[in-house]
Structures are given as structure tokens and as C-alpha cells.
Coordinates of C-alpha atoms in Angstrom, one line a residue:
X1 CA 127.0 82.1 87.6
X2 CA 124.8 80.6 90.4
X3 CA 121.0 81.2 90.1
X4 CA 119.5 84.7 91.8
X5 CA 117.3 83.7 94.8
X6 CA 113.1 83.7 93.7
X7 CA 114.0 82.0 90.8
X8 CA 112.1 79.2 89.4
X9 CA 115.2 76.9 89.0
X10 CA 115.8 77.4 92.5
X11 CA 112.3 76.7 94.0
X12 CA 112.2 73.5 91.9
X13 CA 115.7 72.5 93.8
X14 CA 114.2 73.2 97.0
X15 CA 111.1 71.2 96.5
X16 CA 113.2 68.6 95.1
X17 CA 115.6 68.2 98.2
X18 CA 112.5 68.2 100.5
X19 CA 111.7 64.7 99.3
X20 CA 115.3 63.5 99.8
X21 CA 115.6 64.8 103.4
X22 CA 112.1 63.1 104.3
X23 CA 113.5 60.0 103.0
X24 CA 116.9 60.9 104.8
X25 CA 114.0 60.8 108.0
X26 CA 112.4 57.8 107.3
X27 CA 115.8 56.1 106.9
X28 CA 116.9 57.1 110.5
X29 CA 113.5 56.3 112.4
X30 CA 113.9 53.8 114.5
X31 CA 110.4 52.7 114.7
X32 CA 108.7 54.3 111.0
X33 CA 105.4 53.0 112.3
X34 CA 105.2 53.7 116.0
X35 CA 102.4 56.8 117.0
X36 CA 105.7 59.2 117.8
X37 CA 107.5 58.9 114.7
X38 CA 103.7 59.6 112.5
X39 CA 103.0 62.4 114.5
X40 CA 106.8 63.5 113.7
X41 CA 105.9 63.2 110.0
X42 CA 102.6 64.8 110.8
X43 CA 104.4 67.8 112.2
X44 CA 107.0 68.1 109.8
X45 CA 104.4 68.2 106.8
X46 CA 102.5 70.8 108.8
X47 CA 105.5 72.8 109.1
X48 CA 107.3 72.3 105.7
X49 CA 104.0 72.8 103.9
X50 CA 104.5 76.9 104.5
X51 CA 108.3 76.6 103.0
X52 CA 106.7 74.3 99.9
X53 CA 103.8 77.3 98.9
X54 CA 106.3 79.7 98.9
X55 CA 108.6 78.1 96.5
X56 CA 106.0 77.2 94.4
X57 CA 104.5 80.0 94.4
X58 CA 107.9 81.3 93.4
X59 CA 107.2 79.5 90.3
X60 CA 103.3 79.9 89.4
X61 CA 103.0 83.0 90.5
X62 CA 100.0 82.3 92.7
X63 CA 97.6 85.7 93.7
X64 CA 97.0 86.1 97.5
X65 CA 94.4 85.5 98.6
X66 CA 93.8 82.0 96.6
X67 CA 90.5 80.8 95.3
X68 CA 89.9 76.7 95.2
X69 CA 91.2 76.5 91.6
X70 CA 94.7 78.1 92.4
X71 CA 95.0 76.0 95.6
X72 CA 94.0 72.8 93.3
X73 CA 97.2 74.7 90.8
X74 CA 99.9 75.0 93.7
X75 CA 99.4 71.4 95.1
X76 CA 99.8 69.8 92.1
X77 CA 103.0 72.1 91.2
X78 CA 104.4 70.8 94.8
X79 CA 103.8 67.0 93.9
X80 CA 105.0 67.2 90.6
X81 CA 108.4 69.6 90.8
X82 CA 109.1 66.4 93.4
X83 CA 109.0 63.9 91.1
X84 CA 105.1 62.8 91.5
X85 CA 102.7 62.6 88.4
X86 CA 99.7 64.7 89.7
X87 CA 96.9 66.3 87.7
X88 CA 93.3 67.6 88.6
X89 CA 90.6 65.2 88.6
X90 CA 86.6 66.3 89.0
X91 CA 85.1 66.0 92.3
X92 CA 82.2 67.2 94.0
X93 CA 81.2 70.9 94.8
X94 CA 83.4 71.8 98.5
X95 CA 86.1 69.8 96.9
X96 CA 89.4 69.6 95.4
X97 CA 90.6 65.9 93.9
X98 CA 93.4 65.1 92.5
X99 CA 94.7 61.9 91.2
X100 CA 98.6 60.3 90.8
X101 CA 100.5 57.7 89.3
X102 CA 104.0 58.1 90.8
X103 CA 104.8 58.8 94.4
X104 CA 107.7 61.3 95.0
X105 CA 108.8 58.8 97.7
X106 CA 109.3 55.9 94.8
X107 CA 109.1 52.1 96.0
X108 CA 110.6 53.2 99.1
X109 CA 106.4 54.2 100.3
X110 CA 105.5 50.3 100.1
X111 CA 108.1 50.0 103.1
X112 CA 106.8 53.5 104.9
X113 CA 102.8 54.0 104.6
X114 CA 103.3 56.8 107.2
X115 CA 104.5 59.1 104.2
X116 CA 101.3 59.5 102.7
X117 CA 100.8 61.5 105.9
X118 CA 103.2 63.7 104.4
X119 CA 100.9 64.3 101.8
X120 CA 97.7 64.4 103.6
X121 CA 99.6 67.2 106.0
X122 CA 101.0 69.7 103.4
X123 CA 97.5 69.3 100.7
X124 CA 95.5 69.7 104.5
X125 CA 97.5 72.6 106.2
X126 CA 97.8 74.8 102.4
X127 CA 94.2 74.7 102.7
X128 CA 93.6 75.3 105.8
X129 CA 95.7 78.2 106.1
X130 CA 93.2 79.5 102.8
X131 CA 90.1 78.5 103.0
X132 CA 89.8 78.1 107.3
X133 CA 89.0 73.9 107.2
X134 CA 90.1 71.1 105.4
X135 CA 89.7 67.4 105.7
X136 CA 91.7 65.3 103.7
X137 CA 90.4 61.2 102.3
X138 CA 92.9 59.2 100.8
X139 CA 90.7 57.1 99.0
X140 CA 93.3 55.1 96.7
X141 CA 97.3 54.7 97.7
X142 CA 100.4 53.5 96.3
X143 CA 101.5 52.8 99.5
X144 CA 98.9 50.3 100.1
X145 CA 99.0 48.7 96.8
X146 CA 96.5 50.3 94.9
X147 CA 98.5 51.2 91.6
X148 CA 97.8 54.8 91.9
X149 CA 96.7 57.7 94.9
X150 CA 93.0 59.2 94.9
X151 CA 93.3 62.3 97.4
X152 CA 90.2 64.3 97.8
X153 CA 90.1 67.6 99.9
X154 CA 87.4 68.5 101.6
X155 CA 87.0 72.2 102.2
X156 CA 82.7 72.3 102.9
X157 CA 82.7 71.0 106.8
X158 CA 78.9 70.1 106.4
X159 CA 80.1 67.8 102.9
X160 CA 83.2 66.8 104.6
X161 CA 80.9 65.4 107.8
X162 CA 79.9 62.4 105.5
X163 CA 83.0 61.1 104.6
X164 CA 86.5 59.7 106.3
X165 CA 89.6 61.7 106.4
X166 CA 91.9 63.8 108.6
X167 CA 90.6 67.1 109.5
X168 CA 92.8 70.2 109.1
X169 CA 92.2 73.4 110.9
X170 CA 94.0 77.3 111.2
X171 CA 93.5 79.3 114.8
X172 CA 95.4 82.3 113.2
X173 CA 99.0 81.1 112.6
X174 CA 98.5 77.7 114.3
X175 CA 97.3 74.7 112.6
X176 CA 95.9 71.5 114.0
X177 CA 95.5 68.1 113.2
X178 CA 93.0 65.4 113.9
X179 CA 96.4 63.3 113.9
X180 CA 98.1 65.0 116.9
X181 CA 97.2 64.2 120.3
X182 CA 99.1 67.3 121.5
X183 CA 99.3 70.6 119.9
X184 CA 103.5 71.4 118.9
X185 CA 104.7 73.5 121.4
X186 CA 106.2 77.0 120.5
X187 CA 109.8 75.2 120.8
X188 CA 109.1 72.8 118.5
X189 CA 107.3 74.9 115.9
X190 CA 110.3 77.1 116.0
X191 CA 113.0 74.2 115.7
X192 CA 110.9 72.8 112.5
X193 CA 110.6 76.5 110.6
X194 CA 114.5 76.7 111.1
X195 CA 114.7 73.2 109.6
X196 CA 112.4 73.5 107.1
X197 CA 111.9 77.3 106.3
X198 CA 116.0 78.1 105.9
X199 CA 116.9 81.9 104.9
X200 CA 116.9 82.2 101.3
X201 CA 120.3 81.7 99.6
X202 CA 122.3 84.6 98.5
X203 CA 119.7 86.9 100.3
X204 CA 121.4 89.9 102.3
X205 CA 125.6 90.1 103.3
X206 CA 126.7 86.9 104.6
X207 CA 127.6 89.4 108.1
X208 CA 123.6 88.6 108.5
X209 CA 125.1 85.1 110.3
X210 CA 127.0 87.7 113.1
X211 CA 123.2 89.6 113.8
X212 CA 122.3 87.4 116.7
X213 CA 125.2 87.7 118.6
X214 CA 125.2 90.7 121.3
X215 CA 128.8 91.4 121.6
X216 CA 129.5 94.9 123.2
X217 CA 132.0 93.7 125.8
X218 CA 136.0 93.3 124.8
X219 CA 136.0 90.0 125.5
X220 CA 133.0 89.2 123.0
X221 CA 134.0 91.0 120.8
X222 CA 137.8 89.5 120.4
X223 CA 135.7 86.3 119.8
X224 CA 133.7 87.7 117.0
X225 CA 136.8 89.1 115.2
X226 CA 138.4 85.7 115.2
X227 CA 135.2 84.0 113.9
X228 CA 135.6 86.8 110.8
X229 CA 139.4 85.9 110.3
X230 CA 139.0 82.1 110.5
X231 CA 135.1 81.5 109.1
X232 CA 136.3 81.7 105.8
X233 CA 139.2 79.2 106.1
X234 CA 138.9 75.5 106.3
X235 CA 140.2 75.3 109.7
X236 CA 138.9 73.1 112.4
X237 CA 137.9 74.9 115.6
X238 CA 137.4 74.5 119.1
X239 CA 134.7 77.0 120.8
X240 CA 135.0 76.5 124.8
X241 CA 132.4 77.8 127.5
X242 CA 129.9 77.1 129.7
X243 CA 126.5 75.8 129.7
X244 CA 124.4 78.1 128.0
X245 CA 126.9 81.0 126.8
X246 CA 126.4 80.5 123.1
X247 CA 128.3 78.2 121.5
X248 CA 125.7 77.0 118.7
X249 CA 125.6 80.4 117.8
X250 CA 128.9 80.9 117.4
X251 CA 129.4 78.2 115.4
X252 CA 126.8 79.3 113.4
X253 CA 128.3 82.0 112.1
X254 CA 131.6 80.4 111.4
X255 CA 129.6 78.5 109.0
X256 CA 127.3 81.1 107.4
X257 CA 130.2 83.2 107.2
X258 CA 132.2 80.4 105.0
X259 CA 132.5 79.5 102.1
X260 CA 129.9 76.5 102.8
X261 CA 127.0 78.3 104.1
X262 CA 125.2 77.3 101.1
X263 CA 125.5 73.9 101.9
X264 CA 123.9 72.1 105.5
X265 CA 125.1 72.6 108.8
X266 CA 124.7 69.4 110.6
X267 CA 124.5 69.6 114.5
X268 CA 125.3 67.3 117.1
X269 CA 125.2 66.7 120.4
X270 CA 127.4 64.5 121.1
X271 CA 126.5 63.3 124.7
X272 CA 123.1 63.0 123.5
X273 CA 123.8 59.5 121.6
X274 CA 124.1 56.0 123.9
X275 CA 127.8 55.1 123.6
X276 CA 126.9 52.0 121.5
X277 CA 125.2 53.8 118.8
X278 CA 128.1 56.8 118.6
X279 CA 129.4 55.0 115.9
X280 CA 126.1 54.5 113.5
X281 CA 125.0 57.9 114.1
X282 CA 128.2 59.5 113.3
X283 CA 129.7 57.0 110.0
X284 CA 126.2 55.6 109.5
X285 CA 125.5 51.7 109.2
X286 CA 125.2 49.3 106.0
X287 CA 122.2 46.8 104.7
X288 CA 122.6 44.1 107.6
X289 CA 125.5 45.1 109.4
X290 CA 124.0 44.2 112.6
X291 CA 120.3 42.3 114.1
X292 CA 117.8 45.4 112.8
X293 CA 119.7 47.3 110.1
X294 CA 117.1 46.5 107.9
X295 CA 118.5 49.3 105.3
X296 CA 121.4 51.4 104.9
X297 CA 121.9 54.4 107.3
X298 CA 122.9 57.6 106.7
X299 CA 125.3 59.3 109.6
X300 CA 125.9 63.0 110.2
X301 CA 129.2 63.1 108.3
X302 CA 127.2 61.9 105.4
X303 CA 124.4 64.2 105.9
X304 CA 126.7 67.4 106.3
X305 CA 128.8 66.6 103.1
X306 CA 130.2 70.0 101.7
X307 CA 128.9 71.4 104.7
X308 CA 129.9 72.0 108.6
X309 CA 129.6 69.4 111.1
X310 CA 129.0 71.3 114.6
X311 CA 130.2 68.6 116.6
X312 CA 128.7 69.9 120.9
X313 CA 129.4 68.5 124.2
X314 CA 132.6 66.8 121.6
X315 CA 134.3 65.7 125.2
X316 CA 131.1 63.4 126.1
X317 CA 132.9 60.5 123.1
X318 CA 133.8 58.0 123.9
X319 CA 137.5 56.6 123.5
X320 CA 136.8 54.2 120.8
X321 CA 134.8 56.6 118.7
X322 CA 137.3 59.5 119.3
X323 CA 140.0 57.5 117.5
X324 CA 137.7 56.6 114.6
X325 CA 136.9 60.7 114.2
X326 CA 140.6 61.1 114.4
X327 CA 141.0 59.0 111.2
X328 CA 138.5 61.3 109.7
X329 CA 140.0 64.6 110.4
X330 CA 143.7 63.1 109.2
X331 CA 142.9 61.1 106.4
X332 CA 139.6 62.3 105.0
X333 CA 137.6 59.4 104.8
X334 CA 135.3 56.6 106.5
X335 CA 133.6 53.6 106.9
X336 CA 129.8 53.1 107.9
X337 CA 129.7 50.1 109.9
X338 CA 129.5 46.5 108.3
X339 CA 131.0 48.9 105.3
X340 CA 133.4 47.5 103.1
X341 CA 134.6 50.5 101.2
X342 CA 135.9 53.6 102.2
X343 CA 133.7 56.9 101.9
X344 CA 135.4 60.8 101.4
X345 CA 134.2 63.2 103.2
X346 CA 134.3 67.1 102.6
X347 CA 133.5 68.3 105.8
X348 CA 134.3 71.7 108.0
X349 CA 134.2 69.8 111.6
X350 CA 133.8 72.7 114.9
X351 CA 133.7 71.4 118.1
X352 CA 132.4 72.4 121.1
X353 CA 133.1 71.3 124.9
X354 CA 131.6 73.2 128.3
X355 CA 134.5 71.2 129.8
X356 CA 138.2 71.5 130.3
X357 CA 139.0 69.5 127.7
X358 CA 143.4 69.8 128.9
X359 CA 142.5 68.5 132.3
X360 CA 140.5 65.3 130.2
X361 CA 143.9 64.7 128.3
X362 CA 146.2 64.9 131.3
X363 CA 143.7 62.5 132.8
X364 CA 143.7 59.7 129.9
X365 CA 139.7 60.7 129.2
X366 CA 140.5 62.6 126.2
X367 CA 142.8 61.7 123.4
X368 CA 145.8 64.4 123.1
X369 CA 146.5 64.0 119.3
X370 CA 142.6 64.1 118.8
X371 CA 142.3 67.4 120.8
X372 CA 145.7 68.7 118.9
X373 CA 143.7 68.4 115.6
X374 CA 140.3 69.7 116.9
X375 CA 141.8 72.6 118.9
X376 CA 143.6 74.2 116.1
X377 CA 141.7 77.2 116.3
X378 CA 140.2 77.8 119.8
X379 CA 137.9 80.6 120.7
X380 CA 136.8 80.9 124.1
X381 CA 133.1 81.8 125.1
X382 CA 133.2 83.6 128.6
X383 CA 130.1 83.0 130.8
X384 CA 127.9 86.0 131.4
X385 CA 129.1 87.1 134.9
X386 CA 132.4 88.0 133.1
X387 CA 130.8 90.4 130.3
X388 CA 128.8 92.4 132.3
X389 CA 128.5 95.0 129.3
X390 CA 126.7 92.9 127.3
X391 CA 123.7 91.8 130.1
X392 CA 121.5 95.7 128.7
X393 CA 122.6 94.5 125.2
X394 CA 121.1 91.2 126.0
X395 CA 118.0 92.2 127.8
X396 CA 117.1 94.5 124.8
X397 CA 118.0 91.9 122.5
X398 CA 115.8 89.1 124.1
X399 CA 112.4 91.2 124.8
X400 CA 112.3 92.3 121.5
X401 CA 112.7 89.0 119.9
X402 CA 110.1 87.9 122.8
X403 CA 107.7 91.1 121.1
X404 CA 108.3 89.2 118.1
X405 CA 107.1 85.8 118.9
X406 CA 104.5 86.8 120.7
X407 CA 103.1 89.8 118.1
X408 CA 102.8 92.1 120.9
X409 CA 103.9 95.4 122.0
X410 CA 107.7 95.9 123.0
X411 CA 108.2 95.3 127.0
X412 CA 111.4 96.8 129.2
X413 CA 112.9 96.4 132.4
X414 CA 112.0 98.9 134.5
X415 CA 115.4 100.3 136.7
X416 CA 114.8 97.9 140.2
X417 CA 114.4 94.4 137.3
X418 CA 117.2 95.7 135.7
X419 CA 119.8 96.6 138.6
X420 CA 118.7 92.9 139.8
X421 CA 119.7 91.8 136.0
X422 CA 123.2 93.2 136.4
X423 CA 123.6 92.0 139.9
X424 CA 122.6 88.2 139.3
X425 CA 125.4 86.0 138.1
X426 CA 123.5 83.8 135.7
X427 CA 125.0 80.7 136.1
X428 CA 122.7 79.4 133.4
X429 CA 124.0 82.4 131.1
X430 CA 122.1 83.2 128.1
X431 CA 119.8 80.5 128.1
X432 CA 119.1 80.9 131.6
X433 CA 118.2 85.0 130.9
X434 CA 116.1 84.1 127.7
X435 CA 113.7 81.8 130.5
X436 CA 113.9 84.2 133.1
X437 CA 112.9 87.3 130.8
X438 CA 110.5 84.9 128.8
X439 CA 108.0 84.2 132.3
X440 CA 108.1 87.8 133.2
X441 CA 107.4 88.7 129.5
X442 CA 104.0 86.6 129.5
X443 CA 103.2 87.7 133.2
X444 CA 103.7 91.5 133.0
X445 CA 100.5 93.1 133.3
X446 CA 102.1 96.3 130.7
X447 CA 104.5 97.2 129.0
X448 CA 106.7 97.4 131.7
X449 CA 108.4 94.9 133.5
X450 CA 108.4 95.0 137.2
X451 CA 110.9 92.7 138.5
X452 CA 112.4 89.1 137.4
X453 CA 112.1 85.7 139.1
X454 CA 116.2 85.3 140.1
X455 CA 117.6 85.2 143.6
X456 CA 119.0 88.2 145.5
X457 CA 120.9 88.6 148.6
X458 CA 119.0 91.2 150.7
X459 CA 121.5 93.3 152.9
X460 CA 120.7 93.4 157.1
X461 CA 119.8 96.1 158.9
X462 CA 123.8 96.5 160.1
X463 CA 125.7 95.3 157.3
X464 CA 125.0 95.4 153.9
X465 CA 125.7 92.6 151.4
X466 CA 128.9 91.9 149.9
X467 CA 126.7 91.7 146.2
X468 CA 125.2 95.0 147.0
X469 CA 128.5 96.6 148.6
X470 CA 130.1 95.5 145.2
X471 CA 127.4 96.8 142.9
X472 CA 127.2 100.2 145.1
X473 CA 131.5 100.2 144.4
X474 CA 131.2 99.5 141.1
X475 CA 128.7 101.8 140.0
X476 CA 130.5 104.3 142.1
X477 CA 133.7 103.6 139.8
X478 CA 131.9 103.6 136.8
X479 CA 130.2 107.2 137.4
X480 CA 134.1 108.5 137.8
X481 CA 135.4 106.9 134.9
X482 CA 132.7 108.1 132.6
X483 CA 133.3 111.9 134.4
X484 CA 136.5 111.8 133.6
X485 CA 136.4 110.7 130.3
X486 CA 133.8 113.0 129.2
X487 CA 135.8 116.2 130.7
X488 CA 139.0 115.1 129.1
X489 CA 136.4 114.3 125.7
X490 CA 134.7 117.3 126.0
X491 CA 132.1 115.0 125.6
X492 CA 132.8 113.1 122.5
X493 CA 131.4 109.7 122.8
X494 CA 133.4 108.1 120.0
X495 CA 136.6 109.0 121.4
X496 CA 135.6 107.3 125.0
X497 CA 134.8 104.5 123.0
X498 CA 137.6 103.5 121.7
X499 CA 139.7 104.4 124.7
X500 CA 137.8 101.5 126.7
X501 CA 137.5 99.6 123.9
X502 CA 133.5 99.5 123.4
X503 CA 131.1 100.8 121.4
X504 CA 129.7 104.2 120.9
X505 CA 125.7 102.4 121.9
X506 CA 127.6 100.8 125.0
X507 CA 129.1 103.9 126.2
X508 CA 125.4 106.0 125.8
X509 CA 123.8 103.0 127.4
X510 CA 126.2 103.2 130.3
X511 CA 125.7 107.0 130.4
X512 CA 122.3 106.7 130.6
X513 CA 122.1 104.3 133.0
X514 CA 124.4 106.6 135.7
X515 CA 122.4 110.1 134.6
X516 CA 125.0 111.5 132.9
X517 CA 124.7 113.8 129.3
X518 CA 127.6 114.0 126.9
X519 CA 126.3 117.2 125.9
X520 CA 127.0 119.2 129.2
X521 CA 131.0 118.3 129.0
X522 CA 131.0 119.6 125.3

């Protein structure tokens, strides 16, 4: 029987995987010493320090607020559930020291000083977030050959003033470093927290992984039922769409609807990667295999074992690497390059193009038996000017997650922003809306939303526009079908519903929107 979420066996596991996925990062940096890659490490300690107090707390039981001893309690838990050897030492009054004589990160910490940032990060933001200030003095380090680690942390500014160390700071839920020349961008703090801060396992129906899709039109919703009948299969799939329509998250709900949404699901984009390094990033890369593989390398197939590999932009391969991924699909295993043995691999591959992939084929750009075996499922994303029905959905959707992010009041479209909403085409589709409703978010003075930065034909004085001659037509239509329906209804919503094929919200929010009350047909 697998262990209930909140318990201690599973905090220890978590803790215990954050050291192997650090060391999963250190492997892949290019450069483990250059200023962008310790501000990485800076950032991800920062981040992953919140995810590490919760799951040890999980297991102490810490009180909220904490007091110095309890802080001095929960960082040592961290280090040691890890696989350090930290215990308390006595320090000065302000402080909190603590001794070790076994890094988490093993011998591999000689090779990579920059970990002990890690360290200094998470002991640094935990007490920040507490107490207001920290600075953090790493007096002694394995890293740099001293046999054991000193850590001392400051939390008296005035006491702290006289000594070295990295300063540590909260502005409410931001913290800040004296090792970051820039301050992490909403963007990136969010990316990190999904990295870092996951759901909790077994938390909540795994129908949780469908919540973020808006899907009120037909054609939306014909996707989403295919995701339910094939998420739980093995199959390979092939999601098609435009830029911006929602792939990702359709993918992610084929996985956390599986079977493997316990396990990771490795994203890549493929066109991302410099064709010569497709290869090492996707097999990974032996111990001397070429002039700077100074260790072994990890690729994404090893990284998603028993887990999905979200393979985007898949038509961007190129040929030689297409018929190395075909080997994988067919036969189940790999090599990394300069490997000599072959590696399994237990992996649910999706795929994703925002091209059309048949016209590559017929062209010679895109192998046929490759596509055969990716596109054994395909589901088809339709751009936003094709699922009109979902654009209110969307707009609701987006301003309340924006309410969210921003811990402020809920904002809406007043009618003018949101006719120009339905009129727009969004070529950019989703992502382009989430932008476009973000800036007028920040900018609105209230809670209502004026208007929207996207383009609009204006009609002339003598003929109108052949956008606002359409969107006059098609409201026009729409206010007859919904008559009709409600007089033959009487007025039952559910019954329209499922004679156009939506939803009982859709068809009130389309009522609404044209002035029209069920409840005067009844």
C-alpha cells in the first residue's frame, strides 16, 4: 500500500530526491563555475528552500511562528534526512551555528564549490522568511578542503555587520540575495515553484490535471474526452496546433491523468537544442566521449525514466536524430554517446508540432515511419479564432488566476473590452490573451477593465467593416437561435445544452451576454 501524503516516510523521500536532482543540475551545467550558473543555484536554493520546510516540518512537527531554536531544529532535519551529518554547535547571542562532517553532495562538492551556495541559500532564505534578516558565514567547508563545514547564521544585523557572509532578506513573499545582481522575475519564480514545489502526491482526484483547461466549445471538448480515453494507456500521442493554443497543457494532463503521474514529466523543446548537441541532450553523453565531457551526462530519456517525455516543437529534429528516437520508440532502448552498452528505457513519449508535420514527410523533412509511430494517437488543438465559446471562459479564467498572482481584488471586462475580445482573432492564441489581459490587469485604475491593447478595424462613415458586419451577423444569429431554443425549452437550459452540444455555464453565459432570461420562456 503506497504511503498517505504528510507522512514522514514521504517527506524524507522528497528531501532525499532534492539532492539527486541538484546533482542531476550540476552534471548538466555547462560552465558549474561561471556567475549565471551560481546565481542559478542561488535561485534554486531560494526557491526549493520553501518546498524543504514544508516537508520537514511534515516530519518535526515545527509550531508557526518559529523561534531561533526550532529554525536551528528544522535545518538540521533538512541536512540530515539528505544524507549530511549536521548537529547544533554554540554560537554567539543573534546566532544560529551548526557544524557537519558529511556533505549531502558527497565527493562530488570538491568538483562543484558552488553547491555550498545551496546551502547558504536554503539555511539563509528559512530564516529570513522567520526572523526578517539573515546573513549567512561559511567559516569551514568540505568543498574547499577543510575536513568538515562551520555555517553560522546571523540573524542580529548590528552582530552580523562585523562579520563576512551573504546577506538574506524577505519584502513580504520575495526574498533577496546579496548573491543576485537581479531580482527573479515573476516568470522565473513561478517556473522554479512548479519545479521545485510539485502538488503533493495522491492529493485530490487525478481529474485535478484537466482543471486548467477551459474547454466549453465542441471542439475542445472532443479533445479533452480523448485525453480521458487514451491518458491512461501507454500509447504515444501526437497533439497538433498552433503557437500558443495549449499543447503543454494538454499534455500535461495526459500524464497526470496516467498511470505515471507519480513519476517526472520531462519537457522538451525540441528546436530549442543546437542540432549538434540533439543527441547528448536527448541519450546523454559518457566519461570522455568527446573534448569536454569531463563526466557522464544524463539526457532527458534518462531523467524521465517511468515517467512522460513531452517531446515540443518534435518536427524542429533533425534527420539524424529522428532515426535514433525511432530506435527508441521500436526497440526500447539506447545508447548515450561514446556508450558502449545499451540502456532501457520505460518511457510514455507525447509529441508536439505547431507544424504540418504530413506536408514535412511528403517533402523528405520528416521521416514517415517515425511520424507513423509518434502519431498513433493524434489530437488536434484548434487555434482560438476557431472556439469562439471558449474566449468568456478564458477571460474569466485568466483574470482570476491574474487576482491570484497578484493578491488583489478580482478585475472584469467591461462589455466594449470584451466585444473587442471576441472580435480579435488572436493569432498568438492563449498565450497571446494571458499578455494582453496581464498589461491591462496591472494598468486598470479599478476593478474594471476598460479596454485591451489589440488591434481593431474601425468601420467608415459609409461602409462598415467586414469584422464588425460579421460580429453584428453573428450576434444577430445567435440572439435567434437562443429565442428559439428557449420557446421550444420552455426555458430549460439543460436541454439547450445538450442540443448544441455545450454546457449548461456556456449557454447562461451566452444568455447573458445577448439580455435574454430563461425564466421568461418557462
Amino acid at each position: 500500500m503506497p504511503e498517505a501524503t504528510g507522512s514522514p516516510s514521504h517527506a524524507v523521500a522528497f528531501l532525499q530526491s532534492f539532492v539527486a536532482e541538484i546533482a542531476k543540475a550540476m552534471d548538466r551545467a555547462e560552465c558549474p563555475s561561471c556567475a549565471a550558473h551560481l546565481e542559478q543555484i542561488e535561485q534554486i536554493g531560494l526557491t526549493a528552500g520553501v518546498c524543504l520546510e514544508e516537508k520537514a516540518r511534515e516530519v518535526l512537527g515545527s509550531p508557526r511562528p518559529m523561534d531561533r531554536d526550532h529554525y536551528a531544529d528544522l535545518i538540521v532535519e533538512i541536512k540530515n534526512q539528505i544524507g549530511g551529518r549536521f548537529s547544533r554547535a554554540s554560537g554567539e547571542a543573534g546566532t544560529v551555528r551548526v557544524v557537519n562532517s558529511r556533505c549531502p553532495f558527497g565527493e562530488q562538492v570538491k568538483h562543484a564549490p558552488s553547491l555550498c551556495r545551496m546551502t547558504s541559500s536554503v539555511f539563509g532564505g528559512i530564516a529570513a522568511r522567520h526572523f526578517g534578516y539573515a546573513k549567512v558565514e561559511l567559516r569551514q567547508t568540505i568543498a574547499g578542503g577543510d575536513g568538515s563545514c562551520d555555517v553560522c547564521i546571523y540573524l542580529d544585523p548590528q552582530l552580523a555587520a562585523r562579520n563576512e557572509g551573504t546577506e538574506y532578506r524577505a519584502d513580504g513573499e520575495r526574498l533577496t540575495s546579496g548573491n543576485l545582481t537581479t531580482l527573479m522575475t515573476p516568470k522565473v519564480h513561478r517556473r522554479l515553484r512548479e519545479n521545485w514545489c510539485p502538488p503533493p502526491v495522491g492529493v485530490g482526484s487525478p481529474d485535478a490535471a484537466l482543471q486548467p483547461i477551459v474547454a466549453e466549445s465542441a471542439a475542445m471538448r472532443d479533445a479533452l474526452r480523448a485525453v480521458r480515453i487514451v491518458a491512461p494507456t501507454d500509447v504515444t500521442v501526437m497533439i497538433t496546433g498552433e503557437t500558443g493554443c495549449g499543447k503543454e497543457l494538454v499534455a500535461r494532463a495526459l500524464h497526470g491523468l496516467s498511470a505515471r503521474r507519480d513519476k517526472p514529466m520531462v519537457t522538451v523543446n525540441c528546436g530549442a537544442i543546437p542540432e549538434n548537441l540533439v543527441e547528448t541532450a536527448l541519450f546523454g553523453h559518457e566519461k570522455g566521449a568527446f573534448t569536454g565531457a569531463y563526466e557522464v551526462h544524463h539526457g532527458y530519456f534518462e531523467r524521465a525514466e517511468k515517467g512522460t517525455l513531452f517531446l515540443d516543437e518534435i518536427d524542429s529534429l533533425p534527420l539524424s536524430a529522428q532515426a535514433k528516437l525511432l530506435r527508441v520508440i521500436q526497440e526500447g532502448e539506447y545508447e548515450r554517446v561514446g556508450g558502449k552498452r545499451s540502456l532501457r528505457s520505460d518511457v510514455r513519449i507525447i509529441a508536439a508540432s505547431n507544424r504540418e508535420i504530413v506536408a514535412m514527410v511528403d517533402d523528405g523533412h520528416f521521416r514517415r515511419d517515425l511520424f507513423y509511430r509518434l502519431n498513433v494517437v493524434p489530437i488536434a488543438i484548434p487555434p482560438l479564432r476557431e472556439r469562439t465559446e471558449d474566449i468568456d471562459a478564458l477571460i474569466t479564467h485568466i483574470l482570476r488566476k491574474l487576482a491570484q498572482r497578484y493578491a488583489t481584488a478580482e478585475k472584469t471586462l467591461v462589455e466594449a473590452a470584451r466585444l473587442k475580445a471576441l472580435a480579435y482573432a488572436w493569432p498568438g492564441n492563449i498565450r497571446e490573451m494571458e499578455n494582453v489581459l496581464e498589461r491591462a490587469f496591472i494598468f486598470a485604475a479599478d476593478a474594471r477593465i476598460t479596454d485591451i491593447d489589440v488591434p481593431v478595424t474601425a468601420p467608415t462613415e459609409s461602409v462598415p467593416a467586414w469584422r464588425t458586419r460579421k460580429q453584428q451577423a453573428a450576434k444577430q444569429a445567435e440572439v435567434d437561435t437562443l429565442t428559439r431554443a428557449l420557446r421550444v425549452s420552455h426555458g430549460n437550459v439543460d436541454q439547450i445544452a445538450t442540443q448544441m452540444g455545450i454546457t449548461p455555464r456556456a449557454v447562461r453565459m451566452k444568455l447573458k451576454a445577448q439580455g435574454l432570461r430563461a425564466a421568461d420562456y418557462r
